[in-house]
PDB file of C-alpha atoms in Angstrom:
ATOM      1  CA  GLU A   1      -0.056   0.064  -0.148  1.00  0.00           C
ATOM      2  CA  ILE A   2       1.026   3.641  -0.381  1.00  0.00           C
ATOM      3  CA  VAL A   3       2.350   5.255   2.758  1.00  0.00           C
ATOM      4  CA  LEU A   4       1.789   9.057   3.167  1.00  0.00           C
ATOM      5  CA  THR A   5       4.165  11.007   5.356  1.00  0.00           C
ATOM      6  CA  GLN A   6       3.017  14.501   6.179  1.00  0.00           C
ATOM      7  CA  SER A   7       5.452  17.225   7.526  1.00  0.00           C
ATOM      8  CA  PRO A   8       5.737  18.844   9.781  1.00  0.00           C
ATOM      9  CA  GLY A   9       3.854  17.135  12.546  1.00  0.00           C
ATOM     10  CA  THR A  10       2.795  20.772  13.869  1.00  0.00           C
ATOM     11  CA  LEU A  11       3.055  23.935  12.380  1.00  0.00           C
ATOM     12  CA  SER A  12       2.826  27.085  14.818  1.00  0.00           C
ATOM     13  CA  LEU A  13       1.865  30.117  12.838  1.00  0.00           C
ATOM     14  CA  SER A  14       0.168  33.578  13.575  1.00  0.00           C
ATOM     15  CA  PRO A  15      -3.195  34.753  11.510  1.00  0.00           C
ATOM     16  CA  GLY A  16      -2.417  36.244   8.331  1.00  0.00           C
ATOM     17  CA  GLU A  17       0.790  34.228   7.739  1.00  0.00           C
ATOM     18  CA  ARG A  18       1.352  31.642   4.949  1.00  0.00           C
ATOM     19  CA  ALA A  19       1.029  27.876   5.609  1.00  0.00           C
ATOM     20  CA  THR A  20       2.737  25.255   3.695  1.00  0.00           C
ATOM     21  CA  LEU A  21       2.143  21.480   4.328  1.00  0.00           C
ATOM     22  CA  SER A  22       3.704  18.664   2.884  1.00  0.00           C
ATOM     23  CA  CYS A  23       2.611  15.270   1.985  1.00  0.00           C
ATOM     24  CA  ARG A  24       5.044  12.669   0.376  1.00  0.00           C
ATOM     25  CA  ALA A  25       4.132   9.321  -1.139  1.00  0.00           C
ATOM     26  CA  SER A  26       6.023   6.139  -0.945  1.00  0.00           C
ATOM     27  CA  GLN A  27       5.345   5.534  -4.696  1.00  0.00           C
ATOM     28  CA  SER A  28       3.642   7.182  -7.518  1.00  0.00           C
ATOM     29  CA  VAL A  29       0.080   8.704  -7.076  1.00  0.00           C
ATOM     30  CA  SER A  30      -1.182   8.001 -10.659  1.00  0.00           C
ATOM     31  CA  ARG A  31      -3.532  10.523 -12.135  1.00  0.00           C
ATOM     32  CA  SER A  32      -3.057  13.133  -9.268  1.00  0.00           C
ATOM     33  CA  PHE A  33      -5.496  11.070  -7.164  1.00  0.00           C
ATOM     34  CA  LEU A  34      -4.642  12.772  -3.938  1.00  0.00           C
ATOM     35  CA  ALA A  35      -7.015  14.943  -1.620  1.00  0.00           C
ATOM     36  CA  TRP A  36      -6.567  17.350   1.368  1.00  0.00           C
ATOM     37  CA  TYR A  37      -9.083  17.440   4.367  1.00  0.00           C
ATOM     38  CA  GLN A  38      -9.404  19.726   7.180  1.00  0.00           C
ATOM     39  CA  GLN A  39     -10.636  18.495  10.614  1.00  0.00           C
ATOM     40  CA  LYS A  40     -11.383  20.607  13.645  1.00  0.00           C
ATOM     41  CA  PRO A  41     -11.998  19.202  17.161  1.00  0.00           C
ATOM     42  CA  GLY A  42     -14.951  17.050  17.346  1.00  0.00           C
ATOM     43  CA  GLN A  43     -16.038  17.385  13.808  1.00  0.00           C
ATOM     44  CA  ALA A  44     -15.827  15.162  10.600  1.00  0.00           C
ATOM     45  CA  PRO A  45     -13.067  15.850   8.086  1.00  0.00           C
ATOM     46  CA  ARG A  46     -13.981  18.386   5.170  1.00  0.00           C
ATOM     47  CA  LEU A  47     -12.956  17.853   1.717  1.00  0.00           C
ATOM     48  CA  LEU A  48     -10.736  20.961   0.827  1.00  0.00           C
ATOM     49  CA  ILE A  49      -8.866  19.727  -2.378  1.00  0.00           C
ATOM     50  CA  TYR A  50      -9.329  16.656  -4.669  1.00  0.00           C
ATOM     51  CA  GLY A  51      -7.051  15.535  -7.684  1.00  0.00           C
ATOM     52  CA  ALA A  52      -4.092  17.309  -6.033  1.00  0.00           C
ATOM     53  CA  SER A  53      -5.184  20.923  -6.960  1.00  0.00           C
ATOM     54  CA  SER A  54      -8.741  21.366  -7.540  1.00  0.00           C
ATOM     55  CA  ARG A  55     -10.589  23.029  -4.620  1.00  0.00           C
ATOM     56  CA  ALA A  56     -13.894  21.435  -3.449  1.00  0.00           C
ATOM     57  CA  THR A  57     -17.305  23.262  -3.517  1.00  0.00           C
ATOM     58  CA  GLY A  58     -17.315  26.274  -1.200  1.00  0.00           C
ATOM     59  CA  ILE A  59     -13.659  26.201  -0.380  1.00  0.00           C
ATOM     60  CA  PRO A  60     -11.769  29.496  -0.113  1.00  0.00           C
ATOM     61  CA  ASP A  61      -9.270  30.409  -2.939  1.00  0.00           C
ATOM     62  CA  ARG A  62      -6.741  30.978  -0.169  1.00  0.00           C
ATOM     63  CA  PHE A  63      -6.518  27.079  -0.046  1.00  0.00           C
ATOM     64  CA  SER A  64      -4.480  25.661  -2.848  1.00  0.00           C
ATOM     65  CA  GLY A  65      -2.707  22.441  -3.634  1.00  0.00           C
ATOM     66  CA  SER A  66       0.161  21.327  -6.046  1.00  0.00           C
ATOM     67  CA  GLU A  67       2.492  18.478  -6.901  1.00  0.00           C
ATOM     68  CA  SER A  68       5.849  17.567  -7.672  1.00  0.00           C
ATOM     69  CA  GLY A  69       6.306  13.928  -8.484  1.00  0.00           C
ATOM     70  CA  THR A  70       5.424  12.244  -5.289  1.00  0.00           C
ATOM     71  CA  ASP A  71       5.559  15.329  -3.251  1.00  0.00           C
ATOM     72  CA  PHE A  72       2.219  17.050  -2.695  1.00  0.00           C
ATOM     73  CA  THR A  73       1.867  20.472  -0.994  1.00  0.00           C
ATOM     74  CA  LEU A  74      -1.413  22.271   0.416  1.00  0.00           C
ATOM     75  CA  THR A  75      -0.775  26.024   0.785  1.00  0.00           C
ATOM     76  CA  ILE A  76      -3.018  28.288   2.730  1.00  0.00           C
ATOM     77  CA  SER A  77      -2.080  31.761   1.493  1.00  0.00           C
ATOM     78  CA  ARG A  78      -3.213  33.872   4.523  1.00  0.00           C
ATOM     79  CA  LEU A  79      -4.480  31.996   7.646  1.00  0.00           C
ATOM     80  CA  GLU A  80      -7.830  32.968   9.043  1.00  0.00           C
ATOM     81  CA  PRO A  81      -8.695  32.054  12.554  1.00  0.00           C
ATOM     82  CA  GLU A  82     -11.088  29.386  11.374  1.00  0.00           C
ATOM     83  CA  ASP A  83      -8.181  27.800   9.371  1.00  0.00           C
ATOM     84  CA  PHE A  84      -6.177  26.395  12.704  1.00  0.00           C
ATOM     85  CA  ALA A  85      -7.156  22.679  12.637  1.00  0.00           C
ATOM     86  CA  VAL A  86      -5.427  19.561  11.467  1.00  0.00           C
ATOM     87  CA  TYR A  87      -5.040  18.783   7.916  1.00  0.00           C
ATOM     88  CA  TYR A  88      -4.954  15.207   6.191  1.00  0.00           C
ATOM     89  CA  CYS A  89      -3.742  13.960   2.820  1.00  0.00           C
ATOM     90  CA  GLN A  90      -5.529  11.067   1.231  1.00  0.00           C
ATOM     91  CA  GLN A  91      -4.303   9.041  -1.861  1.00  0.00           C
ATOM     92  CA  TYR A  92      -6.812   7.178  -3.865  1.00  0.00           C
ATOM     93  CA  SER A  93      -4.846   5.968  -6.677  1.00  0.00           C
ATOM     94  CA  SER A  94      -4.625   2.552  -5.462  1.00  0.00           C
ATOM     95  CA  SER A  95      -6.207   0.329  -3.049  1.00  0.00           C
ATOM     96  CA  PRO A  96      -6.505   0.545  -0.288  1.00  0.00           C
ATOM     97  CA  THR A  97      -6.782   4.263  -0.095  1.00  0.00           C
ATOM     98  CA  THR A  98      -4.583   5.677   2.595  1.00  0.00           C
ATOM     99  CA  PHE A  99      -4.104   8.685   4.589  1.00  0.00           C
ATOM    100  CA  GLY A 100      -1.354  10.645   6.150  1.00  0.00           C
ATOM    101  CA  GLN A 101      -0.783  11.009   9.810  1.00  0.00           C
ATOM    102  CA  GLY A 102      -2.116  14.642   9.826  1.00  0.00           C
ATOM    103  CA  THR A 103      -0.505  18.052  10.229  1.00  0.00           C
ATOM    104  CA  LYS A 104      -1.769  20.330  13.302  1.00  0.00           C
ATOM    105  CA  VAL A 105      -1.862  24.043  12.296  1.00  0.00           C
ATOM    106  CA  GLU A 106      -1.755  25.850  15.595  1.00  0.00           C
ATOM    107  CA  ILE A 107      -1.858  29.375  16.570  1.00  0.00           C
ATOM    108  CA  LYS A 108       1.633  30.607  17.626  1.00  0.00           C
TER     109      LYS A 108
ATOM    110  CA  GLN B   1     -28.492  18.852   1.106  1.00  0.00           C
ATOM    111  CA  LEU B   2     -27.189  15.312   1.598  1.00  0.00           C
ATOM    112  CA  GLN B   3     -26.801  14.074   5.194  1.00  0.00           C
ATOM    113  CA  LEU B   4     -25.444  11.054   6.468  1.00  0.00           C
ATOM    114  CA  GLN B   5     -26.073   9.668  10.276  1.00  0.00           C
ATOM    115  CA  GLU B   6     -24.299   6.815  11.904  1.00  0.00           C
ATOM    116  CA  SER B   7     -26.351   4.804  14.452  1.00  0.00           C
ATOM    117  CA  GLY B   8     -25.549   1.791  16.678  1.00  0.00           C
ATOM    118  CA  PRO B   9     -24.191   0.850  20.061  1.00  0.00           C
ATOM    119  CA  GLY B  10     -21.478   2.840  21.596  1.00  0.00           C
ATOM    120  CA  LEU B  11     -20.086   0.088  23.688  1.00  0.00           C
ATOM    121  CA  VAL B  12     -19.255  -3.311  22.611  1.00  0.00           C
ATOM    122  CA  LYS B  13     -17.452  -6.126  24.475  1.00  0.00           C
ATOM    123  CA  PRO B  14     -14.185  -7.761  23.333  1.00  0.00           C
ATOM    124  CA  SER B  15     -14.687 -10.891  21.014  1.00  0.00           C
ATOM    125  CA  GLU B  16     -18.087  -9.639  19.915  1.00  0.00           C
ATOM    126  CA  THR B  17     -19.340  -8.110  16.816  1.00  0.00           C
ATOM    127  CA  LEU B  18     -19.523  -4.351  16.286  1.00  0.00           C
ATOM    128  CA  SER B  19     -22.465  -3.332  14.162  1.00  0.00           C
ATOM    129  CA  LEU B  20     -23.272   0.049  12.678  1.00  0.00           C
ATOM    130  CA  THR B  21     -25.777   1.504  10.244  1.00  0.00           C
ATOM    131  CA  CYS B  22     -25.554   4.668   8.091  1.00  0.00           C
ATOM    132  CA  THR B  23     -28.902   6.418   7.090  1.00  0.00           C
ATOM    133  CA  VAL B  24     -28.501   8.614   4.091  1.00  0.00           C
ATOM    134  CA  SER B  25     -30.948  11.493   3.458  1.00  0.00           C
ATOM    135  CA  GLY B  26     -31.121  14.126   0.903  1.00  0.00           C
ATOM    136  CA  GLY B  27     -30.135  11.840  -1.645  1.00  0.00           C
ATOM    137  CA  SER B  28     -30.528   8.432  -3.048  1.00  0.00           C
ATOM    138  CA  ILE B  29     -28.127   5.553  -2.238  1.00  0.00           C
ATOM    139  CA  ARG B  30     -28.842   4.086  -5.610  1.00  0.00           C
ATOM    140  CA  SER B  31     -26.853   6.817  -7.395  1.00  0.00           C
ATOM    141  CA  THR B  32     -24.570   5.605  -9.924  1.00  0.00           C
ATOM    142  CA  SER B  33     -21.971   8.149  -9.149  1.00  0.00           C
ATOM    143  CA  TYR B  34     -20.708   7.398  -5.722  1.00  0.00           C
ATOM    144  CA  TYR B  35     -19.676   4.731  -3.321  1.00  0.00           C
ATOM    145  CA  TRP B  36     -20.628   4.495   0.227  1.00  0.00           C
ATOM    146  CA  GLY B  37     -17.895   3.839   2.821  1.00  0.00           C
ATOM    147  CA  TRP B  38     -16.651   3.677   6.249  1.00  0.00           C
ATOM    148  CA  ILE B  39     -13.700   5.322   7.846  1.00  0.00           C
ATOM    149  CA  ARG B  40     -12.478   5.263  11.423  1.00  0.00           C
ATOM    150  CA  GLN B  41     -10.336   7.306  13.772  1.00  0.00           C
ATOM    151  CA  PRO B  42      -8.871   6.066  16.916  1.00  0.00           C
ATOM    152  CA  PRO B  43      -9.043   8.586  19.705  1.00  0.00           C
ATOM    153  CA  GLY B  44      -6.270  11.206  19.184  1.00  0.00           C
ATOM    154  CA  LYS B  45      -5.132   9.388  15.908  1.00  0.00           C
ATOM    155  CA  GLY B  46      -5.486   9.455  12.093  1.00  0.00           C
ATOM    156  CA  LEU B  47      -7.693   8.279   9.736  1.00  0.00           C
ATOM    157  CA  GLU B  48      -8.255   4.564   8.505  1.00  0.00           C
ATOM    158  CA  TRP B  49     -10.414   3.623   5.400  1.00  0.00           C
ATOM    159  CA  ILE B  50     -12.476   0.392   6.493  1.00  0.00           C
ATOM    160  CA  GLY B  51     -14.307  -0.357   3.264  1.00  0.00           C
ATOM    161  CA  SER B  52     -16.805   0.751   0.728  1.00  0.00           C
ATOM    162  CA  ILE B  53     -19.926  -0.557  -1.148  1.00  0.00           C
ATOM    163  CA  TYR B  54     -21.791   0.382  -4.286  1.00  0.00           C
ATOM    164  CA  TYR B  55     -25.559   0.356  -4.491  1.00  0.00           C
ATOM    165  CA  SER B  56     -25.228  -2.800  -6.338  1.00  0.00           C
ATOM    166  CA  GLY B  57     -23.661  -4.679  -3.371  1.00  0.00           C
ATOM    167  CA  SER B  58     -20.287  -4.717  -4.511  1.00  0.00           C
ATOM    168  CA  THR B  59     -17.769  -4.332  -1.951  1.00  0.00           C
ATOM    169  CA  PHE B  60     -14.213  -2.911  -1.381  1.00  0.00           C
ATOM    170  CA  TYR B  61     -12.458  -3.898   1.815  1.00  0.00           C
ATOM    171  CA  ASN B  62      -9.344  -2.929   3.586  1.00  0.00           C
ATOM    172  CA  PRO B  63      -7.223  -6.017   3.397  1.00  0.00           C
ATOM    173  CA  SER B  64      -6.306  -5.391   7.226  1.00  0.00           C
ATOM    174  CA  LEU B  65      -9.808  -5.878   8.152  1.00  0.00           C
ATOM    175  CA  LYS B  66     -11.138  -8.062   5.571  1.00  0.00           C
ATOM    176  CA  SER B  67     -11.241 -11.248   7.299  1.00  0.00           C
ATOM    177  CA  ARG B  68     -13.668  -9.612  10.079  1.00  0.00           C
ATOM    178  CA  LEU B  69     -15.544  -7.264   7.928  1.00  0.00           C
ATOM    179  CA  THR B  70     -18.905  -7.356   6.498  1.00  0.00           C
ATOM    180  CA  ILE B  71     -20.512  -4.276   4.638  1.00  0.00           C
ATOM    181  CA  SER B  72     -23.945  -4.401   3.164  1.00  0.00           C
ATOM    182  CA  VAL B  73     -26.468  -2.111   1.702  1.00  0.00           C
ATOM    183  CA  ASP B  74     -30.374  -1.766   1.984  1.00  0.00           C
ATOM    184  CA  THR B  75     -31.457   0.305  -1.123  1.00  0.00           C
ATOM    185  CA  SER B  76     -35.021   0.152   0.183  1.00  0.00           C
ATOM    186  CA  LYS B  77     -34.265   1.900   3.415  1.00  0.00           C
ATOM    187  CA  ASN B  78     -31.626   4.144   1.914  1.00  0.00           C
ATOM    188  CA  GLN B  79     -29.111   2.601   4.501  1.00  0.00           C
ATOM    189  CA  PHE B  80     -25.826   0.732   4.553  1.00  0.00           C
ATOM    190  CA  SER B  81     -24.032  -1.242   7.339  1.00  0.00           C
ATOM    191  CA  LEU B  82     -21.102  -2.123   8.767  1.00  0.00           C
ATOM    192  CA  MET B  83     -20.317  -5.399  10.872  1.00  0.00           C
ATOM    193  CA  LEU B  84     -16.767  -5.970  12.473  1.00  0.00           C
ATOM    194  CA  SER B  85     -16.409  -9.136  14.514  1.00  0.00           C
ATOM    195  CA  SER B  86     -14.001 -10.390  16.851  1.00  0.00           C
ATOM    196  CA  VAL B  87     -13.495  -6.805  18.160  1.00  0.00           C
ATOM    197  CA  THR B  88     -10.771  -5.774  20.759  1.00  0.00           C
ATOM    198  CA  ALA B  89      -9.582  -2.511  22.327  1.00  0.00           C
ATOM    199  CA  ALA B  90      -7.748  -1.555  19.126  1.00  0.00           C
ATOM    200  CA  ASP B  91     -11.106  -1.424  17.309  1.00  0.00           C
ATOM    201  CA  THR B  92     -12.222   1.623  19.531  1.00  0.00           C
ATOM    202  CA  ALA B  93     -12.492   4.588  17.487  1.00  0.00           C
ATOM    203  CA  VAL B  94     -14.953   7.181  15.983  1.00  0.00           C
ATOM    204  CA  TYR B  95     -16.523   5.474  12.888  1.00  0.00           C
ATOM    205  CA  TYR B  96     -17.452   7.792  10.332  1.00  0.00           C
ATOM    206  CA  CYS B  97     -19.994   6.837   7.270  1.00  0.00           C
ATOM    207  CA  ALA B  98     -18.983   8.721   4.168  1.00  0.00           C
ATOM    208  CA  ARG B  99     -19.863   9.093   0.457  1.00  0.00           C
ATOM    209  CA  LEU B 100     -16.894   8.632  -2.138  1.00  0.00           C
ATOM    210  CA  MET B 101     -16.735   9.537  -5.602  1.00  0.00           C
ATOM    211  CA  TYR B 102     -17.166   6.692  -8.082  1.00  0.00           C
ATOM    212  CA  GLY B 103     -14.058   6.557  -9.956  1.00  0.00           C
ATOM    213  CA  PRO B 104     -11.712   8.695  -8.139  1.00  0.00           C
ATOM    214  CA  ASN B 105     -12.541   8.178  -4.374  1.00  0.00           C
ATOM    215  CA  GLU B 106     -12.328  11.288  -2.863  1.00  0.00           C
ATOM    216  CA  ILE B 107     -14.786  11.630   0.108  1.00  0.00           C
ATOM    217  CA  ASP B 108     -16.987  14.592  -0.257  1.00  0.00           C
ATOM    218  CA  TYR B 109     -19.774  14.131   2.315  1.00  0.00           C
ATOM    219  CA  TRP B 110     -19.202  12.631   6.096  1.00  0.00           C
ATOM    220  CA  GLY B 111     -21.439  11.609   8.902  1.00  0.00           C
ATOM    221  CA  GLN B 112     -20.806  13.446  12.016  1.00  0.00           C
ATOM    222  CA  GLY B 113     -19.125  10.103  13.562  1.00  0.00           C
ATOM    223  CA  THR B 114     -19.913   7.881  16.390  1.00  0.00           C
ATOM    224  CA  LEU B 115     -17.693   6.773  18.996  1.00  0.00           C
ATOM    225  CA  VAL B 116     -17.380   3.004  19.700  1.00  0.00           C
ATOM    226  CA  THR B 117     -15.739   1.777  22.687  1.00  0.00           C
ATOM    227  CA  VAL B 118     -14.473  -1.897  22.986  1.00  0.00           C
ATOM    228  CA  SER B 119     -14.435  -2.771  26.624  1.00  0.00           C
ATOM    229  CA  SER B 120     -15.844  -5.295  28.878  1.00  0.00           C
TER     230      SER B 120
END
């Protein structure tokens, strides 16, 4: 199975700053089948990005995704107070679909 | 607006079978565009895909759970269900039901999740 490694484990930033989250796959993720989710405490995850770079419905354009080989990046251009949460990447290019271990974005 | 709601016991004894049902409202489980699935999250940990089902009954299971797992669908009730046998404390988690896209399997709708604790 494809193992996804997210870094850093925790990102401490202030509102208004730029957040860059990384997700590295252990092997090729074909057809850019990678998604990003946001999860707040006590809530279900929410789809942010699919196909590595397409924003889901209703997601603000401060969220963007990119890929370079087996490296995927979620960028939040300017952090809003509601963006402090845990973020997970998911690959669905091969079965079983797998998730990264998460990156927590916390207020500095 | 699509909604998914998990239901089932919050406490299961070790070695017994965990059973959960997901009721879908605001949309048909018969849609050809989606799978329906289960994902779990142990307390304080990450996400694990359990398995998925198509409205026709075709199933896809995580190999790590396959020997203990049954997922079924009841299109007449717009529901799908999970049964996980021989549970241990390691199966304690929040269980989410979800809708997955057919083809690319991103998960666009999630239930609120239900905590299932395995304990005697």
